[in-house]
Short mmCIF file of C-alpha atoms in Angstrom, two decimals:
data_model
loop_
_atom_site.label_atom_id
_atom_site.label_comp_id
_atom_site.label_asym_id
_atom_site.label_seq_id
_atom_site.Cartn_x
_atom_site.Cartn_y
_atom_site.Cartn_z
CA UNK A 26 -63.31 -35.82 37.99
CA UNK A 27 -61.61 -32.43 38.13
CA UNK A 28 -62.72 -30.19 35.34
CA UNK A 29 -59.03 -29.94 34.03
CA UNK A 30 -59.16 -33.72 33.33
CA UNK A 31 -62.44 -33.44 31.61
CA UNK A 32 -61.19 -34.19 27.92
CA UNK A 33 -58.98 -37.20 29.14
CA UNK A 34 -62.14 -38.69 30.97
CA UNK A 35 -64.49 -38.22 27.84
CA UNK A 36 -61.70 -39.76 25.74
CA UNK A 37 -61.43 -42.90 28.28
CA UNK A 38 -65.18 -43.19 28.38
CA UNK A 39 -65.54 -43.13 24.54
CA UNK A 40 -62.68 -45.88 24.56
CA UNK A 41 -64.50 -48.13 27.00
CA UNK A 42 -67.81 -47.84 25.17
CA UNK A 43 -66.01 -48.88 21.74
CA UNK A 44 -64.32 -51.90 23.78
CA UNK A 45 -67.51 -53.05 25.02
CA UNK A 46 -68.79 -53.53 21.37
CA UNK A 47 -65.89 -55.93 20.42
CA UNK A 48 -66.94 -59.16 19.78
CA UNK A 49 -64.43 -62.14 19.83
CA UNK A 50 -65.30 -65.70 18.73
CA UNK A 51 -62.76 -68.45 19.35
CA UNK A 52 -62.07 -70.96 16.92
CA UNK A 53 -60.04 -74.00 17.09
CA UNK A 54 -57.29 -74.51 14.57
CA UNK A 55 -57.91 -77.21 12.13
CA UNK A 56 -56.13 -80.43 12.72
CA UNK A 57 -54.77 -82.35 9.60
CA UNK A 58 -55.71 -85.62 9.17
CA UNK A 59 -53.32 -88.19 8.00
CA UNK A 60 -49.84 -89.15 8.71
CA UNK A 61 -46.55 -87.32 7.58
CA UNK A 62 -46.09 -89.80 4.79
CA UNK A 63 -49.52 -89.10 3.38
CA UNK A 64 -48.77 -85.23 3.84
CA UNK A 65 -45.65 -85.79 1.99
CA UNK A 66 -47.30 -87.58 -1.00
CA UNK A 67 -49.90 -84.94 -1.15
CA UNK A 68 -47.12 -82.18 -1.28
CA UNK A 69 -45.39 -84.03 -4.25
CA UNK A 70 -48.69 -84.34 -6.07
CA UNK A 71 -49.48 -80.74 -5.58
CA UNK A 72 -45.57 -79.89 -6.66
CA UNK A 73 -46.26 -82.04 -9.88
CA UNK A 74 -49.49 -80.28 -10.70
CA UNK A 75 -47.81 -76.82 -10.36
CA UNK A 76 -44.81 -78.09 -12.66
CA UNK A 77 -47.41 -79.16 -15.30
CA UNK A 78 -49.20 -75.85 -14.97
CA UNK A 79 -45.80 -74.07 -15.29
CA UNK A 80 -44.91 -76.28 -18.56
CA UNK A 81 -48.19 -75.23 -20.14
CA UNK A 82 -47.69 -71.67 -19.28
CA UNK A 83 -44.21 -72.09 -21.00
CA UNK A 84 -45.89 -73.72 -24.05
CA UNK A 85 -48.55 -70.92 -24.10
CA UNK A 86 -45.63 -68.39 -24.25
CA UNK A 87 -43.80 -70.24 -26.95
CA UNK A 88 -47.07 -70.58 -28.88
CA UNK A 89 -47.38 -66.82 -28.41
CA UNK A 90 -43.90 -66.16 -29.80
CA UNK A 91 -44.38 -68.67 -32.55
CA UNK A 92 -47.57 -66.90 -33.53
CA UNK A 93 -45.84 -63.52 -33.73
CA UNK A 94 -43.25 -65.22 -35.87
CA UNK A 95 -45.76 -66.38 -38.20
CA UNK A 96 -47.43 -62.98 -38.46
CA UNK A 97 -44.03 -61.50 -39.11
CA UNK A 98 -43.24 -64.00 -41.92
CA UNK A 99 -46.90 -63.30 -43.38
CA UNK A 100 -46.26 -59.60 -43.67
CA UNK A 101 -42.84 -60.32 -45.32
CA UNK A 102 -44.76 -62.69 -47.82
CA UNK A 103 -47.26 -60.00 -48.47
CA UNK A 104 -44.56 -57.58 -49.36
CA UNK A 105 -42.66 -60.05 -51.48
CA UNK A 106 -46.06 -60.91 -53.25
CA UNK A 107 -46.75 -57.18 -53.72
CA UNK A 108 -43.15 -56.82 -55.18
CA UNK A 109 -43.62 -60.00 -57.26
CA UNK A 110 -46.99 -58.69 -58.51
CA UNK A 111 -45.39 -55.32 -59.65
CA UNK A 112 -42.38 -57.25 -61.29
CA UNK A 113 -44.99 -59.75 -63.03
CA UNK A 114 -46.92 -56.57 -64.38
CA UNK A 115 -43.78 -55.06 -65.73
CA UNK A 116 -42.63 -58.35 -67.25
CA UNK A 117 -46.06 -58.83 -68.86
CA UNK A 118 -45.87 -55.29 -70.26
CA UNK A 119 -42.28 -55.90 -71.61
CA UNK A 120 -43.57 -59.14 -73.18
CA UNK A 121 -46.35 -57.47 -74.95
CA UNK A 122 -44.08 -54.64 -76.35
CA UNK A 123 -41.47 -57.46 -77.60
CA UNK A 124 -44.46 -59.37 -79.24
CA UNK A 125 -45.46 -56.22 -80.90
CA UNK A 126 -42.02 -55.68 -82.33
CA UNK A 127 -41.67 -59.21 -83.42
CA UNK A 128 -44.86 -58.77 -85.36
CA UNK A 129 -43.59 -55.59 -86.79
CA UNK A 130 -40.36 -57.37 -87.79
CA UNK A 131 -42.31 -60.25 -89.36
CA UNK A 132 -44.34 -57.62 -91.45
CA UNK A 133 -41.11 -55.93 -92.42
CA UNK A 134 -39.45 -59.20 -93.21
CA UNK A 135 -42.38 -60.32 -95.44
CA UNK A 136 -42.40 -57.10 -97.23
CA UNK A 137 -38.74 -57.33 -97.92
CA UNK A 138 -39.12 -60.89 -99.03
CA UNK A 139 -41.87 -59.80 -101.63
CA UNK A 140 -39.60 -56.98 -102.73
CA UNK A 141 -36.71 -59.30 -103.16
CA UNK A 142 -38.85 -61.68 -105.26
CA UNK A 143 -39.99 -58.89 -107.23
CA UNK A 144 -36.37 -57.93 -107.90
CA UNK A 145 -35.43 -61.44 -108.86
CA UNK A 146 -38.35 -61.54 -111.38
CA UNK A 147 -37.42 -58.39 -112.89
CA UNK A 148 -33.83 -59.62 -113.15
CA UNK A 149 -35.17 -62.82 -114.80
CA UNK A 150 -36.98 -60.91 -117.26
CA UNK A 151 -34.21 -58.83 -118.30
CA UNK A 152 -31.96 -61.77 -119.06
#
């Protein structure tokens, strides 16, 4: 080869060397066994399986949504319980205060009753 074509010749020889290393193996296409009717039955069965999996997937998604809703409602219940607890504490405190006031009034009423009885006795003695 001419010296001016040396690069092209080298490239061609390298390509030929790589091409020699290529190994092809022939394989025969698989032939399906069974008739058209059998294959249609198999397709229908597989479609039913796919539909079943999709239904389960929908159920799983619905179950996930239900779980999220339950968590949300539990959170609301916890908030309501805390609010009710605070309300109960306030109510208990108010009840205790009212009981103390009732006891004070009963004691005051008892003193007034004694004073009234004493006054009545004094009046009877004067008569």
